[in-house]
PDB file of C-alpha atoms in Angstrom:
ATOM      1  CA  MET A   1      -8.171   5.850 -10.029  1.00  0.00           C
ATOM      2  CA  LEU A   2      -4.745   6.001  -7.602  1.00  0.00           C
ATOM      3  CA  LEU A   3      -6.416   5.291  -4.529  1.00  0.00           C
ATOM      4  CA  GLN A   4      -9.756   4.074  -2.891  1.00  0.00           C
ATOM      5  CA  SER A   5     -10.261   3.907   0.579  1.00  0.00           C
ATOM      6  CA  HIS A   6     -14.273   2.932   1.734  1.00  0.00           C
ATOM      7  CA  ARG A   7     -15.624  -0.285   3.952  1.00  0.00           C
ATOM      8  CA  ASP A   8     -12.662   0.609   6.254  1.00  0.00           C
ATOM      9  CA  GLU A   9     -10.447  -0.916   3.625  1.00  0.00           C
ATOM     10  CA  ILE A  10      -7.505   0.715   1.529  1.00  0.00           C
ATOM     11  CA  LEU A  11      -7.390  -0.337  -2.177  1.00  0.00           C
ATOM     12  CA  LEU A  12      -4.214   0.475  -4.227  1.00  0.00           C
ATOM     13  CA  LEU A  13      -4.298   1.268  -7.966  1.00  0.00           C
ATOM     14  CA  PRO A  14      -7.982   0.238  -8.166  1.00  0.00           C
ATOM     15  CA  ALA A  15      -8.546   1.907 -11.577  1.00  0.00           C
ATOM     16  CA  LEU A  16      -4.883   2.954 -12.589  1.00  0.00           C
ATOM     17  CA  PRO A  17      -5.717   4.303 -15.797  1.00  0.00           C
ATOM     18  CA  LYS A  18      -3.681   2.109 -19.165  1.00  0.00           C
ATOM     19  CA  ALA A  19      -2.009   5.486 -20.253  1.00  0.00           C
ATOM     20  CA  TRP A  20       0.008   5.611 -16.919  1.00  0.00           C
ATOM     21  CA  ARG A  21       1.730   2.620 -17.556  1.00  0.00           C
ATOM     22  CA  HIS A  22       4.862   3.456 -15.329  1.00  0.00           C
ATOM     23  CA  GLY A  23       4.821   5.966 -12.330  1.00  0.00           C
ATOM     24  CA  ARG A  24       4.802   7.456  -8.282  1.00  0.00           C
ATOM     25  CA  VAL A  25       2.513   9.475  -6.678  1.00  0.00           C
ATOM     26  CA  SER A  26       2.570  10.834  -3.216  1.00  0.00           C
ATOM     27  CA  GLY A  27       0.529  12.798  -0.759  1.00  0.00           C
ATOM     28  CA  LEU A  28      -2.446  10.815  -1.067  1.00  0.00           C
ATOM     29  CA  ARG A  29      -4.757  10.385   2.137  1.00  0.00           C
ATOM     30  CA  ALA A  30      -6.563   7.453   2.941  1.00  0.00           C
ATOM     31  CA  ARG A  31      -9.583   6.797   5.544  1.00  0.00           C
ATOM     32  CA  GLY A  32      -8.276   5.508   8.705  1.00  0.00           C
ATOM     33  CA  GLY A  33      -5.331   8.505   9.072  1.00  0.00           C
ATOM     34  CA  PHE A  34      -2.893   7.489   6.505  1.00  0.00           C
ATOM     35  CA  GLU A  35      -0.800   9.462   3.813  1.00  0.00           C
ATOM     36  CA  VAL A  36      -0.173   7.233   1.033  1.00  0.00           C
ATOM     37  CA  GLU A  37       3.145   6.941  -1.539  1.00  0.00           C
ATOM     38  CA  ILE A  38       2.713   4.235  -4.289  1.00  0.00           C
ATOM     39  CA  GLY A  39       4.825   3.500  -7.496  1.00  0.00           C
ATOM     40  CA  TRP A  40       3.995   1.030 -10.046  1.00  0.00           C
ATOM     41  CA  GLN A  41       5.504  -0.678 -13.030  1.00  0.00           C
ATOM     42  CA  ASP A  42       3.868  -2.055 -15.964  1.00  0.00           C
ATOM     43  CA  GLY A  43       0.604  -0.777 -14.600  1.00  0.00           C
ATOM     44  CA  GLN A  44       1.000  -2.954 -11.491  1.00  0.00           C
ATOM     45  CA  LEU A  45       1.737  -2.063  -7.959  1.00  0.00           C
ATOM     46  CA  ILE A  46       5.711  -2.062  -7.017  1.00  0.00           C
ATOM     47  CA  GLU A  47       5.437  -0.751  -3.373  1.00  0.00           C
ATOM     48  CA  ALA A  48       3.564   1.764  -1.321  1.00  0.00           C
ATOM     49  CA  VAL A  49       4.404   3.446   1.837  1.00  0.00           C
ATOM     50  CA  LEU A  50       1.661   3.925   4.087  1.00  0.00           C
ATOM     51  CA  HIS A  51       2.503   6.933   7.016  1.00  0.00           C
ATOM     52  CA  ALA A  52      -0.080   6.359   9.778  1.00  0.00           C
ATOM     53  CA  THR A  53      -1.308   9.400  11.785  1.00  0.00           C
ATOM     54  CA  GLU A  54      -3.265   7.989  14.171  1.00  0.00           C
ATOM     55  CA  ASP A  55      -3.454   4.087  15.688  1.00  0.00           C
ATOM     56  CA  GLY A  56      -5.979   2.112  14.771  1.00  0.00           C
ATOM     57  CA  LEU A  57      -6.322  -1.037  12.149  1.00  0.00           C
ATOM     58  CA  CYS A  58      -5.253  -0.642   8.833  1.00  0.00           C
ATOM     59  CA  THR A  59      -7.088  -3.395   6.033  1.00  0.00           C
ATOM     60  CA  ILE A  60      -5.500  -3.409   2.506  1.00  0.00           C
ATOM     61  CA  ARG A  61      -7.740  -5.223  -0.202  1.00  0.00           C
ATOM     62  CA  SER A  62      -5.289  -6.327  -2.961  1.00  0.00           C
ATOM     63  CA  GLU A  63      -5.406  -8.469  -6.219  1.00  0.00           C
ATOM     64  CA  SER A  64      -1.712  -9.340  -6.109  1.00  0.00           C
ATOM     65  CA  PRO A  65       0.104 -10.877  -2.855  1.00  0.00           C
ATOM     66  CA  LEU A  66       1.879  -8.423  -0.733  1.00  0.00           C
ATOM     67  CA  VAL A  67       4.570  -8.193   1.608  1.00  0.00           C
ATOM     68  CA  ILE A  68       3.418  -5.631   4.569  1.00  0.00           C
ATOM     69  CA  ASN A  69       6.854  -4.796   6.938  1.00  0.00           C
ATOM     70  CA  ARG A  70       7.245  -1.803   9.190  1.00  0.00           C
ATOM     71  CA  GLU A  71       9.871   0.890   7.147  1.00  0.00           C
ATOM     72  CA  GLU A  72      12.473   0.372   9.713  1.00  0.00           C
ATOM     73  CA  GLY A  73      12.313  -3.850   8.965  1.00  0.00           C
ATOM     74  CA  ASP A  74      10.822  -4.278  12.452  1.00  0.00           C
ATOM     75  CA  ALA A  75       8.843  -7.385  12.660  1.00  0.00           C
ATOM     76  CA  LEU A  76       4.550  -6.946  11.682  1.00  0.00           C
ATOM     77  CA  MET A  77       2.292  -9.098  12.600  1.00  0.00           C
ATOM     78  CA  VAL A  78      -0.003  -8.922   9.476  1.00  0.00           C
ATOM     79  CA  ASN A  79      -3.570 -11.101   9.557  1.00  0.00           C
ATOM     80  CA  PHE A  80      -4.513 -12.819   5.753  1.00  0.00           C
ATOM     81  CA  ILE A  81      -7.799 -12.479   6.100  1.00  0.00           C
ATOM     82  CA  GLY A  82      -8.238 -14.341   3.207  1.00  0.00           C
ATOM     83  CA  GLY A  83      -9.302 -13.768  -0.700  1.00  0.00           C
ATOM     84  CA  SER A  84      -7.184 -10.973  -1.045  1.00  0.00           C
ATOM     85  CA  VAL A  85      -7.722  -9.061   2.430  1.00  0.00           C
ATOM     86  CA  TYR A  86      -4.651  -8.150   5.088  1.00  0.00           C
ATOM     87  CA  SER A  87      -5.116  -6.033   7.924  1.00  0.00           C
ATOM     88  CA  PHE A  88      -2.848  -5.394  10.731  1.00  0.00           C
ATOM     89  CA  LYS A  89      -2.619  -2.755  13.835  1.00  0.00           C
ATOM     90  CA  ALA A  90      -1.195   0.687  12.799  1.00  0.00           C
ATOM     91  CA  GLU A  91       0.595   2.890  15.266  1.00  0.00           C
ATOM     92  CA  SER A  92       0.717   6.752  14.918  1.00  0.00           C
ATOM     93  CA  GLY A  93       4.179   7.816  13.209  1.00  0.00           C
ATOM     94  CA  THR A  94       5.231   4.592  11.996  1.00  0.00           C
ATOM     95  CA  ARG A  95       5.562   4.027   8.346  1.00  0.00           C
ATOM     96  CA  TYR A  96       4.441   1.129   6.538  1.00  0.00           C
ATOM     97  CA  LEU A  97       5.977  -0.825   3.710  1.00  0.00           C
ATOM     98  CA  VAL A  98       3.977  -3.127   1.469  1.00  0.00           C
ATOM     99  CA  ARG A  99       5.123  -4.600  -1.502  1.00  0.00           C
ATOM    100  CA  CYS A 100       4.074  -6.725  -4.629  1.00  0.00           C
ATOM    101  CA  ALA A 101       5.088 -10.195  -3.776  1.00  0.00           C
ATOM    102  CA  ASN A 102       4.903 -11.236  -7.227  1.00  0.00           C
ATOM    103  CA  THR A 103       7.083  -8.482  -8.617  1.00  0.00           C
ATOM    104  CA  ASP A 104      10.197  -9.998 -10.971  1.00  0.00           C
ATOM    105  CA  PHE A 105      11.679  -6.389 -11.359  1.00  0.00           C
ATOM    106  CA  ALA A 106      12.354  -3.442  -9.383  1.00  0.00           C
ATOM    107  CA  ILE A 107      12.110   0.447  -9.222  1.00  0.00           C
ATOM    108  CA  PRO A 108      14.258   2.456  -6.781  1.00  0.00           C
ATOM    109  CA  SER A 109      12.861   2.374  -3.738  1.00  0.00           C
ATOM    110  CA  ILE A 110      10.267   5.156  -2.587  1.00  0.00           C
ATOM    111  CA  SER A 111      10.458   4.264   1.142  1.00  0.00           C
ATOM    112  CA  LYS A 112      12.483   7.168   3.255  1.00  0.00           C
TER     113      LYS A 112
END
């Protein structure tokens, strides 16, 4: 499973098949009005882009520490709720870049 969205939370790569070590996917839809692109390497999230199609709260649960910014680089207030949950106010038409903070390697950015 590449994406799960329930209980008002988005989970990126919650059950990635072991055979899919490296890859990218786009065109996924998450509840709350988000179009999602995901890139991964060695079975771990590298980055994702969430495009908000409506205003609202975006909550992401991740086992790895994340860095979340607007794709344009503008400042973004992200709340770390604890455990592994991040939350921010999403604005319709805005793209958000989500990167794993623990990556020692990089793949070409999927941001546009």
